[in-house]
Each structure stands twice: as structure tokens, then as C-alpha cells.
PDB file of C-alpha atoms in Angstrom:
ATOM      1  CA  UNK A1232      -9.860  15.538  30.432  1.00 43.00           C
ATOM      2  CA  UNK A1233      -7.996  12.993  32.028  1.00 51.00           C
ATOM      3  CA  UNK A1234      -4.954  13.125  29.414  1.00 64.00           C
ATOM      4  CA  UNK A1235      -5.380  15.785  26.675  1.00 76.00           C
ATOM      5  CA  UNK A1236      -3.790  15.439  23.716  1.00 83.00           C
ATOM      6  CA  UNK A1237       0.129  16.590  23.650  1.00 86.00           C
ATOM      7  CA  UNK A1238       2.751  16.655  20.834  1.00 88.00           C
ATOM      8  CA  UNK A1239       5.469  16.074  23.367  1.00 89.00           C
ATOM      9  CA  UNK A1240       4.261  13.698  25.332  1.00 90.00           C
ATOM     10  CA  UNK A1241       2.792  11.531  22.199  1.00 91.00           C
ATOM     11  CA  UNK A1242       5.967  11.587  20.738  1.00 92.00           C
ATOM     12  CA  UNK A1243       8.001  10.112  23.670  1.00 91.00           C
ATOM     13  CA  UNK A1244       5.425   7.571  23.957  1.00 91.00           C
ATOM     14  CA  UNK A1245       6.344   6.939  20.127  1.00 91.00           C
ATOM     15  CA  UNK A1246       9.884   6.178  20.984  1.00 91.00           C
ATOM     16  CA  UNK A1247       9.058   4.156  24.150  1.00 90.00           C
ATOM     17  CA  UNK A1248       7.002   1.889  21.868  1.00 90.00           C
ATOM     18  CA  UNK A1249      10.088   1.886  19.068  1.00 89.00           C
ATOM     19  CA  UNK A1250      12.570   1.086  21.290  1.00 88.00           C
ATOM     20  CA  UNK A1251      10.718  -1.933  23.086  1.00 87.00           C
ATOM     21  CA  UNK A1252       9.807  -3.110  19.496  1.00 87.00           C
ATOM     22  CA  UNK A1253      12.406  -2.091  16.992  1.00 88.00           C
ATOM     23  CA  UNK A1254      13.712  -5.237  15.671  1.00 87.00           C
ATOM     24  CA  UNK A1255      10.255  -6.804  14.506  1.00 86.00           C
ATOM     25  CA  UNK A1256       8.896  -3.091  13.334  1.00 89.00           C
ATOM     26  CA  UNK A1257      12.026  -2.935  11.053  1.00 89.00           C
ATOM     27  CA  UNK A1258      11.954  -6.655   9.647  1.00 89.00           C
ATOM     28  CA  UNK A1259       8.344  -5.796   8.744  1.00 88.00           C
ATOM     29  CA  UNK A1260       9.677  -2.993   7.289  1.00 88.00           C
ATOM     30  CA  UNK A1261      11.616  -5.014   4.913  1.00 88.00           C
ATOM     31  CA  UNK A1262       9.210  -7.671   4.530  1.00 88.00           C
ATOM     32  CA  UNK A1263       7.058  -4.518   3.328  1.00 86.00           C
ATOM     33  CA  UNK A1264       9.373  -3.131   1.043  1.00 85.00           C
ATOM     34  CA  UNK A1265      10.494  -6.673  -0.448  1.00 87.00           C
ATOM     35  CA  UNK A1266       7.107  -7.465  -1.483  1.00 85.00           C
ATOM     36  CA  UNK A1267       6.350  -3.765  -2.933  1.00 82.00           C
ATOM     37  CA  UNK A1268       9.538  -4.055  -5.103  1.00 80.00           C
ATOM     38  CA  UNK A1269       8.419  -7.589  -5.969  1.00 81.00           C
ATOM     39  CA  UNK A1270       4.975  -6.571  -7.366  1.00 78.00           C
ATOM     40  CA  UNK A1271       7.064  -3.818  -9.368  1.00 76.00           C
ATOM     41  CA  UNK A1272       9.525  -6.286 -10.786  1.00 76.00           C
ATOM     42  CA  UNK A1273       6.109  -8.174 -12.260  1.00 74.00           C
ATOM     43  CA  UNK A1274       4.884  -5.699 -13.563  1.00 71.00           C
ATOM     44  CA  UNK A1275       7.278  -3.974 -15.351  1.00 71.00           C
ATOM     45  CA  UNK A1276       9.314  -7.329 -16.899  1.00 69.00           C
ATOM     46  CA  UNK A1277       6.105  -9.806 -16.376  1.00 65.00           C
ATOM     47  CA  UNK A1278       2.588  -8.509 -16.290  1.00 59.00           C
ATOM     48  CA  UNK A1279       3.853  -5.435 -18.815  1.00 59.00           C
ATOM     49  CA  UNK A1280       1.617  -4.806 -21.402  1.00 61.00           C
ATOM     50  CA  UNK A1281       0.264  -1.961 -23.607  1.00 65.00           C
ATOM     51  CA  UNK A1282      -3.420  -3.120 -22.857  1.00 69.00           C
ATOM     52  CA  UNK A1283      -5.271  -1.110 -20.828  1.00 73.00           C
ATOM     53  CA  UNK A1284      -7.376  -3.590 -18.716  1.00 72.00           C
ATOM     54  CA  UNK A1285      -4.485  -5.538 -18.486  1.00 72.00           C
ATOM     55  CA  UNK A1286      -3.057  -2.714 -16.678  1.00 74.00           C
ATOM     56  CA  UNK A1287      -5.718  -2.167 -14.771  1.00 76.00           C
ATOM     57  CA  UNK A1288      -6.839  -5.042 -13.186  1.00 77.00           C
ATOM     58  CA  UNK A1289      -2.865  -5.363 -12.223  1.00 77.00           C
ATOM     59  CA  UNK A1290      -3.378  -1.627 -10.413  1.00 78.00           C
ATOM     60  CA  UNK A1291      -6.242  -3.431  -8.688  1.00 82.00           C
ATOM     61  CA  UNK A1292      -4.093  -6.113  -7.908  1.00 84.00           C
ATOM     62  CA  UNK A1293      -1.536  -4.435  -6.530  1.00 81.00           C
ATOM     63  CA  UNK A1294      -2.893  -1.636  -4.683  1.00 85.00           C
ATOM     64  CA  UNK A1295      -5.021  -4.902  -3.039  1.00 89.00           C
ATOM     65  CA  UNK A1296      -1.626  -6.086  -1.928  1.00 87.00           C
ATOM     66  CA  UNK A1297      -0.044  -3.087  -1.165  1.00 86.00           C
ATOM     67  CA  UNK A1298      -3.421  -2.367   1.399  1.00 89.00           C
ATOM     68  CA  UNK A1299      -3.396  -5.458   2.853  1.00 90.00           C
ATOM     69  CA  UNK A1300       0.498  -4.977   3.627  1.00 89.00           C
ATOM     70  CA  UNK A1301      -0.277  -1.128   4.893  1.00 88.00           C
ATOM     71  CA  UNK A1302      -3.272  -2.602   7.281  1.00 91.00           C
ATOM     72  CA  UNK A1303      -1.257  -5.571   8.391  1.00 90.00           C
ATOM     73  CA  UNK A1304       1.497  -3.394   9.825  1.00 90.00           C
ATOM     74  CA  UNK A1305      -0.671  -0.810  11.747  1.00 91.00           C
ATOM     75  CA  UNK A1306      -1.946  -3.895  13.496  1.00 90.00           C
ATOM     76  CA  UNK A1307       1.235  -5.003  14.161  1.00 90.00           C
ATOM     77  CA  UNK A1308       2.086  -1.713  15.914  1.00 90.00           C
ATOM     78  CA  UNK A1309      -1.626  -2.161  17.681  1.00 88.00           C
ATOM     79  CA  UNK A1310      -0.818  -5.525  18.608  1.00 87.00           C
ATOM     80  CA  UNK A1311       2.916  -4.334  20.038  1.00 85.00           C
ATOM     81  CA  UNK A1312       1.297  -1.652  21.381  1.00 84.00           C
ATOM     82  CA  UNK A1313      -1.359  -3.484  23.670  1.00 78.00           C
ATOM     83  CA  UNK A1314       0.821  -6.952  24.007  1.00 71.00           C
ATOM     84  CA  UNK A1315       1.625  -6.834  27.629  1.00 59.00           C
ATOM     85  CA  UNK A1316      -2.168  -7.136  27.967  1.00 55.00           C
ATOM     86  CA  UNK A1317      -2.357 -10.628  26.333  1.00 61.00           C
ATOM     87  CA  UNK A1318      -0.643 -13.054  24.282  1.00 67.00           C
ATOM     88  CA  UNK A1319      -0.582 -12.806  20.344  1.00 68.00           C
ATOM     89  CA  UNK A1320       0.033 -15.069  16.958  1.00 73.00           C
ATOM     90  CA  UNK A1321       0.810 -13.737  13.449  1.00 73.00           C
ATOM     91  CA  UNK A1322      -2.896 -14.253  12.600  1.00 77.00           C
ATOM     92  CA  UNK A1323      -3.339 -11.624  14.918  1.00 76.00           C
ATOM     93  CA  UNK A1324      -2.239  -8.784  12.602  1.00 82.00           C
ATOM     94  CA  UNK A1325      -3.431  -9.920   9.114  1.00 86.00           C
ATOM     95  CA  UNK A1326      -6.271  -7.672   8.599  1.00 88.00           C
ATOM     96  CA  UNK A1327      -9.630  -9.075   7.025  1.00 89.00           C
ATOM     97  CA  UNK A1328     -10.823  -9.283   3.530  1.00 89.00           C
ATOM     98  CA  UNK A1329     -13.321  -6.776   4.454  1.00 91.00           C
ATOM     99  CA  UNK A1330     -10.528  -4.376   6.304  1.00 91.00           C
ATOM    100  CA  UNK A1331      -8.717  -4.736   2.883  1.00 91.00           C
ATOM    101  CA  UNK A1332     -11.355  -4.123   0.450  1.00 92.00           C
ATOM    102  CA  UNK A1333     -12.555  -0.905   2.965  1.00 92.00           C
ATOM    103  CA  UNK A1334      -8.552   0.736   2.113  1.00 91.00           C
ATOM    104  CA  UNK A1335      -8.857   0.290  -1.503  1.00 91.00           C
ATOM    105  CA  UNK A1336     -12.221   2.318  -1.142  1.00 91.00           C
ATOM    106  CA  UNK A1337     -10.761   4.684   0.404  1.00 91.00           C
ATOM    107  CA  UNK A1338      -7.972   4.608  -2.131  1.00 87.00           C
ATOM    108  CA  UNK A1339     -10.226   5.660  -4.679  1.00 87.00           C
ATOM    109  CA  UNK A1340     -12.335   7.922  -2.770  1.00 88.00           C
ATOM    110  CA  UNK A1341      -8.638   9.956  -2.697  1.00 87.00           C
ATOM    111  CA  UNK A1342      -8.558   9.431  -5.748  1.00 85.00           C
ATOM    112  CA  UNK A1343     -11.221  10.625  -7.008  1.00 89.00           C
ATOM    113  CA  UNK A1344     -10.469  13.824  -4.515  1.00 86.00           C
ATOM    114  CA  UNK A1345      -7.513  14.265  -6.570  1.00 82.00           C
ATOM    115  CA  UNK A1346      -9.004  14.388 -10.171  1.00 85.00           C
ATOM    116  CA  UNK A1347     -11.622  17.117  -8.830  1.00 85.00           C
ATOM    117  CA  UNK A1348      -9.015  19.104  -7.667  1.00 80.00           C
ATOM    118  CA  UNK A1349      -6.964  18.993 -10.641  1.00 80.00           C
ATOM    119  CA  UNK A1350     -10.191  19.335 -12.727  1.00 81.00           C
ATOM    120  CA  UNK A1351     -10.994  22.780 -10.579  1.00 78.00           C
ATOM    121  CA  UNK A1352      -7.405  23.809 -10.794  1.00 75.00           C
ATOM    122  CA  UNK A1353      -7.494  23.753 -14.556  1.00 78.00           C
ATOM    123  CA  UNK A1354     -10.612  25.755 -14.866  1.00 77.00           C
ATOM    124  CA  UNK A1355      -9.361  28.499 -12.383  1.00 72.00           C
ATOM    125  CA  UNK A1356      -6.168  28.597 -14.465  1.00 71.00           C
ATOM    126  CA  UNK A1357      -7.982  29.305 -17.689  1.00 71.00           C
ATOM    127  CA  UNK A1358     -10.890  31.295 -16.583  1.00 74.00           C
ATOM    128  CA  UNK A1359     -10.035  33.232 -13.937  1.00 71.00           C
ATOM    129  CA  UNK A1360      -5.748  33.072 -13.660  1.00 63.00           C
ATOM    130  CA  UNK A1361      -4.015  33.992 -10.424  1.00 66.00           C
ATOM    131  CA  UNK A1362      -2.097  30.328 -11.043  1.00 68.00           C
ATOM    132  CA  UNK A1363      -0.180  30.895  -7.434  1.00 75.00           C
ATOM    133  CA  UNK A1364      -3.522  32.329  -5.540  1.00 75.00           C
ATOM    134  CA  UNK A1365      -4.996  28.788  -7.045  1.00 75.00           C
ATOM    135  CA  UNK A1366      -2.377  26.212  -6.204  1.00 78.00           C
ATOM    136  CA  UNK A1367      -1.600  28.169  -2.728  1.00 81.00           C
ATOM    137  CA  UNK A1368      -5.708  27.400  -2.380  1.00 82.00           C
ATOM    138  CA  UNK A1369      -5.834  23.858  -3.246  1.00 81.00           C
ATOM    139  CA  UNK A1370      -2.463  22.969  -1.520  1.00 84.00           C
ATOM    140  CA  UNK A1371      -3.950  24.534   1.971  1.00 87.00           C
ATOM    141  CA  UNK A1372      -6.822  23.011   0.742  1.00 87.00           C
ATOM    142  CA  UNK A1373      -5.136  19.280   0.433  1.00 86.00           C
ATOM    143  CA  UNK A1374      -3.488  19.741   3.600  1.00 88.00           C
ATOM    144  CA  UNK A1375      -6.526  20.462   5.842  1.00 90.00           C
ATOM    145  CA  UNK A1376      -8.092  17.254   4.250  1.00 90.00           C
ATOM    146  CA  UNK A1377      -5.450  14.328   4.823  1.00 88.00           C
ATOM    147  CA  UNK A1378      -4.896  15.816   8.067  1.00 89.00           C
ATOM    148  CA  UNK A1379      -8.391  15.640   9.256  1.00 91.00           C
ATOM    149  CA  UNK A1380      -8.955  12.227   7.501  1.00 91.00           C
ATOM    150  CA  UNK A1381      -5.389  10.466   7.519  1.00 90.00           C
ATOM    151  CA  UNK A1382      -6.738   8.463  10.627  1.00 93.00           C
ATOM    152  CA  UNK A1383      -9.503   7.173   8.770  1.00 92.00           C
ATOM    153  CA  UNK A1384      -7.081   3.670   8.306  1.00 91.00           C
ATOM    154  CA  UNK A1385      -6.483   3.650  12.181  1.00 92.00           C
ATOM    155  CA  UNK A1386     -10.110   3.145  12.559  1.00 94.00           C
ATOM    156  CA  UNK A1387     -10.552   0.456   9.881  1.00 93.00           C
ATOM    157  CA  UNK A1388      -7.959  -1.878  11.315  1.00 92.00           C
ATOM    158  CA  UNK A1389      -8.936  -0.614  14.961  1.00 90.00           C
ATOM    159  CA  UNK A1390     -12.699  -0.536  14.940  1.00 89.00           C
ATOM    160  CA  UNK A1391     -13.332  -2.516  11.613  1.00 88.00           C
ATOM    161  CA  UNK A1392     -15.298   0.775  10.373  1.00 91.00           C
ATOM    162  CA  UNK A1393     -16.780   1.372   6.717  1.00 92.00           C
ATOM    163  CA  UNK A1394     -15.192   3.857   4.635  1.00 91.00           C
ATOM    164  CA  UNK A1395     -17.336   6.883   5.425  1.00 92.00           C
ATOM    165  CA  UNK A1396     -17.516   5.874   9.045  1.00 94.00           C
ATOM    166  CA  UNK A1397     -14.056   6.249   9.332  1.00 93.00           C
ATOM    167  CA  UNK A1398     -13.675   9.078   7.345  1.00 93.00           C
ATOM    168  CA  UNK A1399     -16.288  10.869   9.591  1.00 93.00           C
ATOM    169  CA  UNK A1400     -14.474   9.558  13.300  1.00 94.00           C
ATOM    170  CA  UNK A1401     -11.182  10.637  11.517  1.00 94.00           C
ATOM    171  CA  UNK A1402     -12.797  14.112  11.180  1.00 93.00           C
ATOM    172  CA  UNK A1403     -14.255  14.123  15.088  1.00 92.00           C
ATOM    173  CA  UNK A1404     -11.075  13.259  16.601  1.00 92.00           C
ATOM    174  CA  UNK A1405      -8.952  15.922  14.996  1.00 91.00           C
ATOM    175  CA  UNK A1406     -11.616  18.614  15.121  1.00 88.00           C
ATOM    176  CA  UNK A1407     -10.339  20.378  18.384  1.00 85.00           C
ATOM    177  CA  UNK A1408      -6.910  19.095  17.762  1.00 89.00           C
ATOM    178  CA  UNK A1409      -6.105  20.543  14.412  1.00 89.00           C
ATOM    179  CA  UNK A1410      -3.171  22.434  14.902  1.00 90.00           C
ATOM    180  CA  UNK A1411      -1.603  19.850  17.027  1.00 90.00           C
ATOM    181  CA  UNK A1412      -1.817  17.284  14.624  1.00 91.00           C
ATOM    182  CA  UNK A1413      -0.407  19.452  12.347  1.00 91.00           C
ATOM    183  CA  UNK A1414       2.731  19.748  14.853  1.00 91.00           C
ATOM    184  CA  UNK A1415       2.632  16.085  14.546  1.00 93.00           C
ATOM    185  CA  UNK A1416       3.139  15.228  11.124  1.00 91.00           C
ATOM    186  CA  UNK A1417       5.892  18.647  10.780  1.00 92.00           C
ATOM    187  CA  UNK A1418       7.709  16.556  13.354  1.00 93.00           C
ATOM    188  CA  UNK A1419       7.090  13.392  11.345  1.00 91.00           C
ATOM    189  CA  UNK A1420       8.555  15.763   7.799  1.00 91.00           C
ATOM    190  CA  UNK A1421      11.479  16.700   9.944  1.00 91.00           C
ATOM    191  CA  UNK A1422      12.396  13.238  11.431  1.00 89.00           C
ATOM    192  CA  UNK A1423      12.300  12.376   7.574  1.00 87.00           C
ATOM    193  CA  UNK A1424      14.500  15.106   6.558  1.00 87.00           C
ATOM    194  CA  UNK A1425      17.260  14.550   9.548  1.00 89.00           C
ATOM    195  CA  UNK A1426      17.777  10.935   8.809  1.00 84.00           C
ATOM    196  CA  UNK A1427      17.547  11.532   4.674  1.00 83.00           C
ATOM    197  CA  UNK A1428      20.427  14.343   5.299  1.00 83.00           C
ATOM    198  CA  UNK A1429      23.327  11.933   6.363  1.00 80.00           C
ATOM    199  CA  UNK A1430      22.201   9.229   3.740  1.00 75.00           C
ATOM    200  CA  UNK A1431      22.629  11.893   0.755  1.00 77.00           C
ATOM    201  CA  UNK A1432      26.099  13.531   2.436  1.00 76.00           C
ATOM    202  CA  UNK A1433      27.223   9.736   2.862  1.00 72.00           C
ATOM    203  CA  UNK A1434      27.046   9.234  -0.812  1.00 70.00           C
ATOM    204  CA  UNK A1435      28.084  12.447  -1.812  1.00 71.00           C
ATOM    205  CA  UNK A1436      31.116  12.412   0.325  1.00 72.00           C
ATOM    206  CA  UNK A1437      31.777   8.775  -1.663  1.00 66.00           C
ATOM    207  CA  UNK A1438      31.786  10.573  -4.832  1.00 64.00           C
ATOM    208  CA  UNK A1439      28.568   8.668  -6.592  1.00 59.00           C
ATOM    209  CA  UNK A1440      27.101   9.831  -9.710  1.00 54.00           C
ATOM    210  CA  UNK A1441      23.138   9.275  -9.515  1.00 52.00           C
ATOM    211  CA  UNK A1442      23.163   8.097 -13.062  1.00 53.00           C
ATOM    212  CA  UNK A1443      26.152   5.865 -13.237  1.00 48.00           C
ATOM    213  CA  UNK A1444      25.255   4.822  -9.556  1.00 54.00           C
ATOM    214  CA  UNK A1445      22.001   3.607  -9.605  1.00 64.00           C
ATOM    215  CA  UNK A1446      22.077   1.251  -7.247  1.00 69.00           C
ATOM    216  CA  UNK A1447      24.044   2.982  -4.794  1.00 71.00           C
ATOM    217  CA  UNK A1448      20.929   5.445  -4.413  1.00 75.00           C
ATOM    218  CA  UNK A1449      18.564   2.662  -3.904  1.00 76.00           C
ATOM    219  CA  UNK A1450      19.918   0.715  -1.614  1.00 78.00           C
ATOM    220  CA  UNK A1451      20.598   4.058   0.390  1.00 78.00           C
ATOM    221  CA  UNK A1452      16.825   4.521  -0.201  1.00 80.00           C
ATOM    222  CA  UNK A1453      15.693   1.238   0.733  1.00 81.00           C
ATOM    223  CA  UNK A1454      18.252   2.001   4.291  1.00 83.00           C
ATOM    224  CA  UNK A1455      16.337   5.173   4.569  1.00 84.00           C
ATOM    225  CA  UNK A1456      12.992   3.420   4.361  1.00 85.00           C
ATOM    226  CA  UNK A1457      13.201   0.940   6.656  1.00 84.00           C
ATOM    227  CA  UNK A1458      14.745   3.209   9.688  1.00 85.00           C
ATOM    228  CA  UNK A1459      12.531   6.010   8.759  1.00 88.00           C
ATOM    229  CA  UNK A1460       9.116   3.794   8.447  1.00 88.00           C
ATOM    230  CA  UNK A1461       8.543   1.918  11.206  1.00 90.00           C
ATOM    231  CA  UNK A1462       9.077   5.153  13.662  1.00 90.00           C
ATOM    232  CA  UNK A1463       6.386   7.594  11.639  1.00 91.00           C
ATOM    233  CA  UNK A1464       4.106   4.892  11.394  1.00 91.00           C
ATOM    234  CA  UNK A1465       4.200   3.994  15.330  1.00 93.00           C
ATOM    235  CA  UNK A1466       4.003   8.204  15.483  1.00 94.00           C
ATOM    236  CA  UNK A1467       0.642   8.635  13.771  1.00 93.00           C
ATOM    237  CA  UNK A1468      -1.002   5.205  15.654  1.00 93.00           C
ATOM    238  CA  UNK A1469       0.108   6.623  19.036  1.00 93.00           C
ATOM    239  CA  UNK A1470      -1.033   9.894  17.678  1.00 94.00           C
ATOM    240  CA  UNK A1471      -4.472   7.768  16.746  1.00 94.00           C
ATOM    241  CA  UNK A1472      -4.986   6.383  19.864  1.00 91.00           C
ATOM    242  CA  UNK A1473      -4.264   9.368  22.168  1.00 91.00           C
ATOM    243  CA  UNK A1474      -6.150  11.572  19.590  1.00 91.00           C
ATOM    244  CA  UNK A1475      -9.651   8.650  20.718  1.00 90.00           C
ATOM    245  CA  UNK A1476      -8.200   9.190  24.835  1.00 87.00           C
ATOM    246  CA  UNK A1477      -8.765  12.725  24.279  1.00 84.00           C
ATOM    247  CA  UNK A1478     -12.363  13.029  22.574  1.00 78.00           C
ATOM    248  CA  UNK A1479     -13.931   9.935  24.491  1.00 77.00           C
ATOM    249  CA  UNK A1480     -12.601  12.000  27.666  1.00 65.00           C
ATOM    250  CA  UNK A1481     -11.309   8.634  29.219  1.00 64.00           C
ATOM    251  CA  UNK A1482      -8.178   7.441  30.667  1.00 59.00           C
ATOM    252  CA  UNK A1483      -4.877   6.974  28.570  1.00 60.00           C
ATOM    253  CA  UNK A1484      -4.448   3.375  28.245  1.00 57.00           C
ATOM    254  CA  UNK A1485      -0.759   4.354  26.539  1.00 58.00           C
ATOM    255  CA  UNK A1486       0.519   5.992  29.578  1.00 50.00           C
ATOM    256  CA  UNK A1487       2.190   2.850  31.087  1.00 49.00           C
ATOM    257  CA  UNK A1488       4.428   2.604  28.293  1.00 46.00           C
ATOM    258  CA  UNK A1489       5.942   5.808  29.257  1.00 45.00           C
TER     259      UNK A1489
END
């Protein structure tokens, strides 16, 4: 291969692409998070109510929105990522309808992943016991699948692909790369953990109570969030796209951001 995959050298091209492109990655960022706290606002002093289609067609509504938002910034990180080819507008990275509609699919599909497993866990637990041996199962279990199939949304905004197509070129590109990708997203945990550690001794050192200091935790959350975001999300598309390099045995379009 011209450029095999490598954790290192995927992650410096991660930063590369941060620092060039910080400032519009972390206003997203916000924009993101300002619009997901919105749609909670609604729903818990607006939309609220005890009926139960109300409350689902409002899930529908708002995982819609919350999709389109997702989508929207992994093509802005395409977009950033590929700009010094060609010119772009903020058209550019709003996903379509179709793009949109393909997430929420696959929203359900993990869903619906999720209710078998529980469903399986509880009849282990009462027929055959060994509770750890069972959750030790499904969690390697879990793991193995959203690592092999967390690209999936790559190709959908990249390659407009249906559900199941994407699923299936998530699996291909991460077949020979397993364990690598798994060094990815432990670096992705850590980077998580290091900034998350200063935020909580911050407030600590301030002397906050959680529960009389509500507020203080949020907004330390919402700081967390929008320093933390931007750089694990430009991680796992540069992860995406070098992932492609590598099985299509071509030439790494990402090396001249080095």
C-alpha cells in the first residue's frame, strides 16, 4: 500500500486539520449544542405531555434534528478537510433529506440492536446465570459492533450510501484494521478523560456543591463539550478517510495537510 493505515500518523493529521480550522469547528460546536439544549427546553416545558404519541412523534422530531445537525458537521469537517481543493458555501455542508432520513434508520437499526441484546441478556440471567460471564459477553460483544460499523455515517454524508450499504463498507474498511481502530477511539476515551480532569479539579478546587451548583456543572460541561467535540469528531473522519486510502490501496489524499 501506498499509505497504510497508522494511529500516529492519523492522529497528527487530526490536529493539523484542528488547528487550521479550530475557530469554525468550535462555533459549530456551539451552534450544535445550542440547538440540542433548545429542542430539550421544548420538550420538557412545551411539547411535555403524558401522551404517548405525543411523545413520540417529538422523539422523531428530534432525533430528525439532532441527525441532520450530526451529518451537517461531518461535512463541515469534509468540506475543511478538502477546501484548498475548491471554493465552498454553507449549502455545501447541509446534508440532504435523504442523508437525514438514512441516520435516523440507522438510529433505529441500533436501536433495535440494543433491545435484542437486553432481551438475550435477560434470558441468560434467568436461565442459565453467570450475570458477569453474560455482560462481559455482550459488552465485548457491543464493542466489536460500533467499532466495525461506527463509520457507517462517514459513508452516508461521504458517498450518499443506504443504510445497509454503509453498514457493510463500514465493516470492509475496518476488517484488517480492527485493532487499530480500536487504538483510535482509546485515544479518542483518553483525550476525553485529560481535558474532563482539569474541568472537575477546577470546580472542586472552587468549592461547588453539584446540587446547590447546578449550573456551575453545566456550563463546565457545555466548556468541556465544545473543546472536546470538534477534535474527536475531526479524529474518527480522518480516521474514515485514511481507513478508504488504505483498503482502495490508493494514494493518501490527506497527506498534504501534514
Amino acid at each position: 500500500m501506498y499509505h497504510p493505515f497508522s494511529v500516529a500518523e492519523t492522529i497528527k493529521t487530526a490536529w493539523n486539520i484542528l488547528k487550521k480550522n479550530f475557530v469554525p469547528l468550535v462555533v459549530y460546536s456551539a451552534i450544535s449544542l445550542f440547538v440540542n439544549e433548545f429542542l430539550e427546553f421544548l420538550k420538557t416545558f412545551i411539547f411535555f405531555s403524558d401522551d404517548m404519541l405525543t411523545q413520540f412523534v417529538f422523539l422523531v422530531l428530534q432525533m430528525i434534528v439532532q441527525c441532520f445537525i450530526g451529518l451537517s458537521f461531518y461535512k463541515l469537517i469534509l468540506t475543511l478537510m478538502d477546501r484548498e481543493y475548491y471554493e465552498f458555501e454553507f449549502k455545501d455542508i447541509l446534508p440532504s433529506f435523504k442523508m437525514t432520513l438514512n441516520f435516523v434508520i440507522i438510529g433505529f437499526l441500533t436501536g433495535i440492536l440494543v433491545a435484542v441484546l437486553v432481551f438475550f441478556y435477560v434470558l441468560g440471567k434467568r436461565t442459565i446465570g453467570f450475570d458477569s460471564l453474560i455482560e462481559a459477553i455482550e459488552l465485548l460483544l457491543v464493542l466489536y459492533i460500533s467499532l466495525r460499523s461506527i463509520f457507517c455515517i462517514c459513508f452516508i454524508v461521504d458517498d450518499d450510501s443506504s443504510p445497509l450499504e454503509s453498514l457493510r463498507q463500514s465493516f470492509e474498511i475496518t476488517k484488517d484494521n480492527f485493532f487499530k481502530t480500536l487504538g483510535i477511539f482509546a485515544f479518542i476515551i483518553f483525550i476525553m478523560a485529560i481535558v474532563l480532569i482539569p474541568v472537575i479539579a477546577f470546580i472542586s478546587l472552587l468549592g461547588f456543591d453539584e446540587n446547590k451548583e447546578g449550573l456551575v456543572f453545566r456550563l463546565a460541561f457545555y466548556f468541556w463539550f465544545v473543546i472536546v467535540f470538534p477534535f474527536t469528531q475531526v479524529i474518527i473522519m480522518v480516521t474514515y478517510r485514511k481507513l478508504v486510502y488504505s483498503h482502495r490501496d490508493i494514494d493518501d489524499d490527506l497527506s498534504e495537510t501534514n
